[in-house]
PDB file of C-alpha atoms in Angstrom:
ATOM      1  CA  PRO G   1     131.329  44.691 163.864  1.00  0.00           C
ATOM      2  CA  THR G   2     127.881  43.152 163.726  1.00  0.00           C
ATOM      3  CA  PHE G   3     124.924  45.226 164.865  1.00  0.00           C
ATOM      4  CA  ALA G   4     122.107  42.890 163.827  1.00  0.00           C
ATOM      5  CA  SER G   5     121.140  42.039 167.408  1.00  0.00           C
ATOM      6  CA  SER G   6     121.243  45.630 168.668  1.00  0.00           C
ATOM      7  CA  LEU G   7     118.111  47.433 169.812  1.00  0.00           C
ATOM      8  CA  TRP G   8     117.448  50.597 167.830  1.00  0.00           C
ATOM      9  CA  VAL G   9     115.684  53.463 169.558  1.00  0.00           C
ATOM     10  CA  ASP G  10     114.758  56.865 168.171  1.00  0.00           C
ATOM     11  CA  ALA G  11     116.927  59.686 169.511  1.00  0.00           C
ATOM     12  CA  TRP G  12     115.291  62.308 167.297  1.00  0.00           C
ATOM     13  CA  SER G  13     112.482  62.469 164.758  1.00  0.00           C
ATOM     14  CA  ALA G  14     110.428  64.910 162.692  1.00  0.00           C
ATOM     15  CA  SER G  15     107.343  63.856 160.752  1.00  0.00           C
ATOM     16  CA  PRO G  16     107.435  64.624 157.010  1.00  0.00           C
ATOM     17  CA  THR G  17     104.791  67.223 156.193  1.00  0.00           C
ATOM     18  CA  ASP G  18     104.982  68.040 152.478  1.00  0.00           C
ATOM     19  CA  GLY G  19     107.263  68.902 149.589  1.00  0.00           C
ATOM     20  CA  ALA G  20     109.266  72.059 150.276  1.00  0.00           C
ATOM     21  CA  ALA G  21     108.282  74.347 147.406  1.00  0.00           C
ATOM     22  CA  LEU G  22     110.673  77.049 148.637  1.00  0.00           C
ATOM     23  CA  TYR G  23     113.725  74.830 148.166  1.00  0.00           C
ATOM     24  CA  SER G  24     115.514  73.711 145.008  1.00  0.00           C
ATOM     25  CA  LEU G  25     119.080  72.491 145.360  1.00  0.00           C
ATOM     26  CA  PRO G  26     121.485  72.343 142.390  1.00  0.00           C
ATOM     27  CA  PRO G  27     124.065  69.588 141.835  1.00  0.00           C
ATOM     28  CA  GLY G  28     127.135  69.968 144.052  1.00  0.00           C
ATOM     29  CA  SER G  29     125.311  72.036 146.653  1.00  0.00           C
ATOM     30  CA  VAL G  30     125.505  71.115 150.327  1.00  0.00           C
ATOM     31  CA  PHE G  31     122.642  71.554 152.777  1.00  0.00           C
ATOM     32  CA  ARG G  32     123.532  71.426 156.490  1.00  0.00           C
ATOM     33  CA  GLU G  33     120.850  71.240 159.201  1.00  0.00           C
ATOM     34  CA  THR G  34     120.903  70.964 162.980  1.00  0.00           C
ATOM     35  CA  ILE G  35     119.146  68.423 165.172  1.00  0.00           C
ATOM     36  CA  SER G  36     119.408  67.773 168.919  1.00  0.00           C
ATOM     37  CA  PRO G  37     118.993  64.150 170.010  1.00  0.00           C
ATOM     38  CA  ASN G  38     117.063  63.465 173.205  1.00  0.00           C
ATOM     39  CA  LEU G  39     118.834  60.142 173.752  1.00  0.00           C
ATOM     40  CA  GLY G  40     122.480  59.128 173.656  1.00  0.00           C
ATOM     41  CA  GLY G  41     124.103  56.070 172.115  1.00  0.00           C
ATOM     42  CA  ASN G  42     127.310  54.554 170.803  1.00  0.00           C
ATOM     43  CA  THR G  43     126.071  53.652 167.329  1.00  0.00           C
ATOM     44  CA  MET G  44     123.698  55.529 165.040  1.00  0.00           C
ATOM     45  CA  ARG G  45     121.852  55.305 161.766  1.00  0.00           C
ATOM     46  CA  LEU G  46     119.851  57.918 159.866  1.00  0.00           C
ATOM     47  CA  HIS G  47     116.504  57.661 158.071  1.00  0.00           C
ATOM     48  CA  LEU G  48     116.079  59.893 155.002  1.00  0.00           C
ATOM     49  CA  SER G  49     112.616  60.405 153.519  1.00  0.00           C
ATOM     50  CA  ASN G  50     111.391  61.244 150.025  1.00  0.00           C
ATOM     51  CA  ARG G  51     107.776  60.566 150.952  1.00  0.00           C
ATOM     52  CA  TYR G  52     106.352  63.547 149.076  1.00  0.00           C
ATOM     53  CA  GLY G  53     108.845  63.561 146.212  1.00  0.00           C
ATOM     54  CA  MET G  54     107.635  63.244 142.624  1.00  0.00           C
ATOM     55  CA  SER G  55     110.981  61.839 141.464  1.00  0.00           C
ATOM     56  CA  SER G  56     113.973  60.082 142.978  1.00  0.00           C
ATOM     57  CA  ILE G  57     116.623  62.093 144.845  1.00  0.00           C
ATOM     58  CA  LYS G  58     120.307  61.439 144.264  1.00  0.00           C
ATOM     59  CA  LEU G  59     122.761  62.345 147.011  1.00  0.00           C
ATOM     60  CA  ALA G  60     126.528  62.207 146.545  1.00  0.00           C
ATOM     61  CA  LYS G  61     127.392  62.324 150.255  1.00  0.00           C
ATOM     62  CA  VAL G  62     125.703  62.475 153.652  1.00  0.00           C
ATOM     63  CA  SER G  63     127.556  63.279 156.873  1.00  0.00           C
ATOM     64  CA  ILE G  64     127.072  63.750 160.595  1.00  0.00           C
ATOM     65  CA  GLY G  65     129.131  65.958 162.905  1.00  0.00           C
ATOM     66  CA  ILE G  66     128.998  67.455 166.368  1.00  0.00           C
ATOM     67  CA  LYS G  67     127.847  71.052 166.034  1.00  0.00           C
ATOM     68  CA  SER G  68     130.166  73.822 167.204  1.00  0.00           C
ATOM     69  CA  VAL G  69     128.795  77.230 166.185  1.00  0.00           C
ATOM     70  CA  GLY G  70     126.475  77.874 163.262  1.00  0.00           C
ATOM     71  CA  ALA G  71     127.401  75.656 160.324  1.00  0.00           C
ATOM     72  CA  SER G  72     130.732  74.584 161.811  1.00  0.00           C
ATOM     73  CA  ASN G  73     131.381  71.259 163.529  1.00  0.00           C
ATOM     74  CA  LEU G  74     133.840  70.403 166.264  1.00  0.00           C
ATOM     75  CA  PRO G  75     137.287  69.548 164.817  1.00  0.00           C
ATOM     76  CA  ASN G  76     137.565  65.985 163.503  1.00  0.00           C
ATOM     77  CA  SER G  77     133.989  65.154 164.456  1.00  0.00           C
ATOM     78  CA  THR G  78     132.436  64.942 160.978  1.00  0.00           C
ATOM     79  CA  GLN G  79     132.011  61.474 159.489  1.00  0.00           C
ATOM     80  CA  LEU G  80     130.474  60.308 156.240  1.00  0.00           C
ATOM     81  CA  LEU G  81     127.523  57.947 156.379  1.00  0.00           C
ATOM     82  CA  LYS G  82     127.380  54.891 154.145  1.00  0.00           C
ATOM     83  CA  PHE G  83     124.410  53.342 152.368  1.00  0.00           C
ATOM     84  CA  ASN G  84     124.997  49.691 151.545  1.00  0.00           C
ATOM     85  CA  GLY G  85     128.689  50.517 151.743  1.00  0.00           C
ATOM     86  CA  SER G  86     128.527  53.507 149.370  1.00  0.00           C
ATOM     87  CA  ASP G  87     128.786  57.261 149.966  1.00  0.00           C
ATOM     88  CA  ALA G  88     126.119  57.916 147.332  1.00  0.00           C
ATOM     89  CA  VAL G  89     122.474  57.013 147.690  1.00  0.00           C
ATOM     90  CA  ILE G  90     119.262  57.283 145.679  1.00  0.00           C
ATOM     91  CA  ILE G  91     116.026  57.857 147.604  1.00  0.00           C
ATOM     92  CA  PRO G  92     113.115  56.644 145.466  1.00  0.00           C
ATOM     93  CA  ALA G  93     110.034  58.802 144.999  1.00  0.00           C
ATOM     94  CA  GLY G  94     107.660  58.126 147.864  1.00  0.00           C
ATOM     95  CA  GLY G  95     110.247  56.065 149.713  1.00  0.00           C
ATOM     96  CA  GLU G  96     112.983  56.262 152.305  1.00  0.00           C
ATOM     97  CA  VAL G  97     116.486  54.930 152.920  1.00  0.00           C
ATOM     98  CA  ILE G  98     118.386  54.017 156.078  1.00  0.00           C
ATOM     99  CA  SER G  99     122.110  54.534 156.471  1.00  0.00           C
ATOM    100  CA  ASP G 100     124.446  51.760 157.504  1.00  0.00           C
ATOM    101  CA  PRO G 101     125.172  51.648 161.260  1.00  0.00           C
ATOM    102  CA  LEU G 102     128.019  54.003 162.196  1.00  0.00           C
ATOM    103  CA  SER G 103     130.094  53.844 165.367  1.00  0.00           C
ATOM    104  CA  PHE G 104     129.567  57.414 166.530  1.00  0.00           C
ATOM    105  CA  THR G 105     129.116  58.576 170.105  1.00  0.00           C
ATOM    106  CA  ILE G 106     125.978  60.652 170.473  1.00  0.00           C
ATOM    107  CA  LYS G 107     125.439  62.493 173.730  1.00  0.00           C
ATOM    108  CA  GLN G 108     122.002  63.413 174.979  1.00  0.00           C
ATOM    109  CA  PHE G 109     121.013  67.020 174.102  1.00  0.00           C
ATOM    110  CA  THR G 110     124.285  67.678 172.210  1.00  0.00           C
ATOM    111  CA  PRO G 111     123.427  69.305 168.840  1.00  0.00           C
ATOM    112  CA  LEU G 112     124.485  67.582 165.641  1.00  0.00           C
ATOM    113  CA  ASN G 113     124.829  68.863 162.097  1.00  0.00           C
ATOM    114  CA  ILE G 114     123.536  66.625 159.313  1.00  0.00           C
ATOM    115  CA  SER G 115     124.810  67.513 155.833  1.00  0.00           C
ATOM    116  CA  PHE G 116     124.025  66.187 152.389  1.00  0.00           C
ATOM    117  CA  MET G 117     125.450  66.978 148.954  1.00  0.00           C
ATOM    118  CA  ALA G 118     123.113  66.912 145.960  1.00  0.00           C
ATOM    119  CA  ALA G 119     124.290  64.720 143.077  1.00  0.00           C
ATOM    120  CA  SER G 120     121.636  66.177 140.754  1.00  0.00           C
ATOM    121  CA  TRP G 121     118.901  68.799 140.977  1.00  0.00           C
ATOM    122  CA  ILE G 122     116.627  68.348 143.994  1.00  0.00           C
ATOM    123  CA  MET G 123     113.232  69.984 143.530  1.00  0.00           C
ATOM    124  CA  SER G 124     110.726  70.422 146.368  1.00  0.00           C
ATOM    125  CA  PRO G 125     112.337  67.908 148.739  1.00  0.00           C
ATOM    126  CA  THR G 126     110.284  66.307 151.487  1.00  0.00           C
ATOM    127  CA  GLU G 127     110.387  68.510 154.572  1.00  0.00           C
ATOM    128  CA  HIS G 128     109.232  69.011 158.102  1.00  0.00           C
ATOM    129  CA  SER G 129     108.041  72.561 157.704  1.00  0.00           C
ATOM    130  CA  LEU G 130     108.489  73.908 161.239  1.00  0.00           C
ATOM    131  CA  ALA G 131     112.027  73.172 162.349  1.00  0.00           C
ATOM    132  CA  THR G 132     112.778  76.447 164.180  1.00  0.00           C
ATOM    133  CA  GLU G 133     116.430  75.693 163.460  1.00  0.00           C
ATOM    134  CA  ILE G 134     118.468  77.694 160.979  1.00  0.00           C
ATOM    135  CA  PRO G 135     119.820  75.476 158.166  1.00  0.00           C
ATOM    136  CA  TYR G 136     122.799  76.372 155.965  1.00  0.00           C
ATOM    137  CA  PHE G 137     123.488  76.158 152.238  1.00  0.00           C
ATOM    138  CA  SER G 138     126.744  76.171 150.288  1.00  0.00           C
ATOM    139  CA  MET G 139     127.938  75.762 146.718  1.00  0.00           C
ATOM    140  CA  THR G 140     131.603  75.546 147.730  1.00  0.00           C
ATOM    141  CA  ALA G 141     131.785  73.488 150.945  1.00  0.00           C
ATOM    142  CA  ASN G 142     132.229  69.738 151.318  1.00  0.00           C
ATOM    143  CA  ALA G 143     129.670  67.683 153.178  1.00  0.00           C
ATOM    144  CA  GLU G 144     132.429  65.975 155.173  1.00  0.00           C
ATOM    145  CA  SER G 145     134.134  69.211 156.238  1.00  0.00           C
ATOM    146  CA  ASP G 146     134.142  70.406 159.857  1.00  0.00           C
ATOM    147  CA  SER G 147     134.423  73.981 158.664  1.00  0.00           C
ATOM    148  CA  GLY G 148     131.412  76.258 158.335  1.00  0.00           C
ATOM    149  CA  VAL G 149     133.181  78.464 155.788  1.00  0.00           C
ATOM    150  CA  GLY G 150     131.094  79.002 152.670  1.00  0.00           C
ATOM    151  CA  PHE G 151     127.763  78.161 154.273  1.00  0.00           C
ATOM    152  CA  ILE G 152     124.958  80.724 154.120  1.00  0.00           C
ATOM    153  CA  PRO G 153     122.100  80.648 156.673  1.00  0.00           C
ATOM    154  CA  GLN G 154     118.725  79.965 155.094  1.00  0.00           C
ATOM    155  CA  LYS G 155     115.959  82.012 156.718  1.00  0.00           C
ATOM    156  CA  THR G 156     112.582  81.503 155.083  1.00  0.00           C
ATOM    157  CA  PHE G 157     109.270  83.292 155.535  1.00  0.00           C
ATOM    158  CA  ALA G 158     108.170  83.426 159.181  1.00  0.00           C
ATOM    159  CA  GLY G 159     111.342  81.637 160.176  1.00  0.00           C
ATOM    160  CA  GLN G 160     109.797  78.213 159.759  1.00  0.00           C
ATOM    161  CA  MET G 161     113.175  76.980 158.481  1.00  0.00           C
ATOM    162  CA  SER G 162     112.458  73.444 157.372  1.00  0.00           C
ATOM    163  CA  TRP G 163     114.268  70.196 158.017  1.00  0.00           C
ATOM    164  CA  LEU G 164     114.815  68.608 154.602  1.00  0.00           C
ATOM    165  CA  LEU G 165     114.908  64.843 153.952  1.00  0.00           C
ATOM    166  CA  ILE G 166     115.894  63.829 157.495  1.00  0.00           C
ATOM    167  CA  GLU G 167     113.154  61.938 159.314  1.00  0.00           C
ATOM    168  CA  ARG G 168     114.698  59.924 162.164  1.00  0.00           C
ATOM    169  CA  LEU G 169     117.980  59.402 163.958  1.00  0.00           C
ATOM    170  CA  GLU G 170     118.253  56.079 165.745  1.00  0.00           C
ATOM    171  CA  VAL G 171     120.832  55.028 168.326  1.00  0.00           C
ATOM    172  CA  SER G 172     121.895  51.714 169.784  1.00  0.00           C
ATOM    173  CA  ASN G 173     123.818  51.122 172.992  1.00  0.00           C
ATOM    174  CA  THR G 174     124.301  48.606 175.762  1.00  0.00           C
ATOM    175  CA  MET G 175     121.544  50.100 177.922  1.00  0.00           C
ATOM    176  CA  ALA G 176     117.949  49.366 176.957  1.00  0.00           C
ATOM    177  CA  GLY G 177     116.212  52.476 175.687  1.00  0.00           C
ATOM    178  CA  TYR G 178     112.609  53.516 175.312  1.00  0.00           C
ATOM    179  CA  ASN G 179     110.637  56.087 173.353  1.00  0.00           C
ATOM    180  CA  VAL G 180     107.844  58.467 174.238  1.00  0.00           C
ATOM    181  CA  MET G 181     106.295  60.138 171.198  1.00  0.00           C
ATOM    182  CA  ALA G 182     104.224  63.315 171.236  1.00  0.00           C
ATOM    183  CA  VAL G 183     101.528  63.264 168.551  1.00  0.00           C
ATOM    184  CA  GLY G 184      99.577  66.439 167.978  1.00  0.00           C
ATOM    185  CA  ASP G 185      99.499  69.779 166.233  1.00  0.00           C
ATOM    186  CA  SER G 186     101.420  73.056 166.483  1.00  0.00           C
ATOM    187  CA  ILE G 187     101.556  73.044 170.290  1.00  0.00           C
ATOM    188  CA  SER G 188     103.767  69.961 170.287  1.00  0.00           C
ATOM    189  CA  ASP G 189     105.465  70.885 167.023  1.00  0.00           C
ATOM    190  CA  GLY G 190     107.030  74.029 168.478  1.00  0.00           C
ATOM    191  CA  ALA G 191     104.868  76.788 167.030  1.00  0.00           C
ATOM    192  CA  SER G 192     105.498  78.874 170.150  1.00  0.00           C
ATOM    193  CA  ASN G 193     108.973  79.452 168.733  1.00  0.00           C
ATOM    194  CA  MET G 194     107.462  80.838 165.537  1.00  0.00           C
ATOM    195  CA  LEU G 195     104.906  82.925 167.466  1.00  0.00           C
ATOM    196  CA  CYS G 196     107.702  84.468 169.517  1.00  0.00           C
ATOM    197  CA  GLN G 197     109.482  85.332 166.324  1.00  0.00           C
ATOM    198  CA  LEU G 198     106.459  86.841 164.575  1.00  0.00           C
ATOM    199  CA  VAL G 199     105.178  88.891 167.503  1.00  0.00           C
ATOM    200  CA  ILE G 200     108.348  89.843 169.336  1.00  0.00           C
ATOM    201  CA  ASN G 201     111.152  89.906 166.818  1.00  0.00           C
ATOM    202  CA  PRO G 202     110.301  89.325 163.156  1.00  0.00           C
ATOM    203  CA  ASP G 203     113.955  89.694 162.051  1.00  0.00           C
ATOM    204  CA  LEU G 204     114.654  86.026 162.980  1.00  0.00           C
ATOM    205  CA  ASN G 205     116.648  86.863 166.106  1.00  0.00           C
ATOM    206  CA  CYS G 206     114.087  85.475 168.528  1.00  0.00           C
ATOM    207  CA  LEU G 207     115.878  83.776 171.385  1.00  0.00           C
ATOM    208  CA  SER G 208     113.833  80.570 171.038  1.00  0.00           C
ATOM    209  CA  ILE G 209     115.097  79.880 167.497  1.00  0.00           C
ATOM    210  CA  GLY G 210     117.688  77.139 167.757  1.00  0.00           C
ATOM    211  CA  GLN G 211     117.180  76.817 171.530  1.00  0.00           C
ATOM    212  CA  ASN G 212     115.122  73.606 171.555  1.00  0.00           C
ATOM    213  CA  ALA G 213     112.131  75.227 173.218  1.00  0.00           C
ATOM    214  CA  ARG G 214     109.477  72.829 171.945  1.00  0.00           C
ATOM    215  CA  TYR G 215     107.089  70.986 174.259  1.00  0.00           C
ATOM    216  CA  THR G 216     108.953  67.740 173.591  1.00  0.00           C
ATOM    217  CA  ASP G 217     112.316  69.326 174.446  1.00  0.00           C
ATOM    218  CA  PHE G 218     111.062  70.478 177.841  1.00  0.00           C
ATOM    219  CA  LEU G 219     109.586  67.037 178.514  1.00  0.00           C
ATOM    220  CA  ALA G 220     112.841  65.306 177.548  1.00  0.00           C
ATOM    221  CA  ARG G 221     114.871  67.506 179.882  1.00  0.00           C
ATOM    222  CA  ARG G 222     112.412  66.955 182.756  1.00  0.00           C
ATOM    223  CA  LEU G 223     112.671  63.189 182.325  1.00  0.00           C
ATOM    224  CA  ALA G 224     116.470  63.331 182.152  1.00  0.00           C
ATOM    225  CA  ASN G 225     116.643  65.513 185.268  1.00  0.00           C
ATOM    226  CA  ALA G 226     114.477  62.951 187.047  1.00  0.00           C
ATOM    227  CA  GLY G 227     117.004  60.238 186.175  1.00  0.00           C
ATOM    228  CA  TYR G 228     115.244  58.711 183.159  1.00  0.00           C
ATOM    229  CA  THR G 229     118.192  59.151 180.797  1.00  0.00           C
ATOM    230  CA  ASN G 230     117.241  56.045 178.803  1.00  0.00           C
ATOM    231  CA  ILE G 231     113.966  57.545 177.539  1.00  0.00           C
ATOM    232  CA  GLY G 232     114.055  59.380 174.232  1.00  0.00           C
ATOM    233  CA  VAL G 233     111.219  61.849 173.655  1.00  0.00           C
ATOM    234  CA  VAL G 234     110.500  62.222 169.953  1.00  0.00           C
ATOM    235  CA  ASP G 235     108.234  64.675 168.188  1.00  0.00           C
ATOM    236  CA  GLY G 236     105.603  63.180 165.897  1.00  0.00           C
ATOM    237  CA  ALA G 237     103.534  66.365 165.745  1.00  0.00           C
ATOM    238  CA  ILE G 238     102.624  68.317 162.612  1.00  0.00           C
ATOM    239  CA  SER G 239     101.395  71.898 162.749  1.00  0.00           C
ATOM    240  CA  GLY G 240      97.781  72.106 161.615  1.00  0.00           C
ATOM    241  CA  ASN G 241      97.214  68.420 162.346  1.00  0.00           C
ATOM    242  CA  GLN G 242      93.565  67.503 162.964  1.00  0.00           C
ATOM    243  CA  ILE G 243      91.863  64.358 164.200  1.00  0.00           C
ATOM    244  CA  ASP G 244      88.483  64.555 162.470  1.00  0.00           C
ATOM    245  CA  GLU G 245      89.390  65.939 159.028  1.00  0.00           C
ATOM    246  CA  ASP G 246      92.282  66.792 156.731  1.00  0.00           C
ATOM    247  CA  ALA G 247      94.045  70.065 157.422  1.00  0.00           C
ATOM    248  CA  PRO G 248      93.824  72.604 154.585  1.00  0.00           C
TER     249      PRO G 248
END
């Protein structure tokens, strides 16, 4: 099918913040991370960013699946993404790549797992440093597998739990869609999740982790409940962001 005339709208986004010094991924490893789109669609494509990378990143496979529990996906929901018709892709240093359009039904507010397999060492990948979602790592799993067997939850200091490489998920459907983007600092970015974790329950069991309790999530649900299901609220905020000077 031809998608050239379709209108692409962001269903989810996270602004790249820096290179993730806490992460280094060996060849053959699989990193699986959860996102929750605020807009539905029948076709999707994924933007991967290496904006802060010092060298190119080589991925053997990238997949998308409908999240079940933890690292597992619903049976038969996981599909590989293609890049110019290939499973493998190289993201140049300082650049980004966009996957080929994939016919994949995305439902509003239904969590998805994005997985990628490293083809070579990945050092300090570009991240969004405040995901408040628990990602998973495996040296034995396949990126295209529905199963969560072999994946280990990655819980970093203060539970910030980064999103790695993924920057935007776009959808296209027959109904015109629109975006509202929140631009700001930690208030919009979801730092209340981290505060809850630090003050109330530092062992990473805070109820807001993985519960989509950011400002933008509440706004998206309010709009949907009011009948505006064609508006996708995306988060362009970065914790520590400042208007008049660079953040330290």
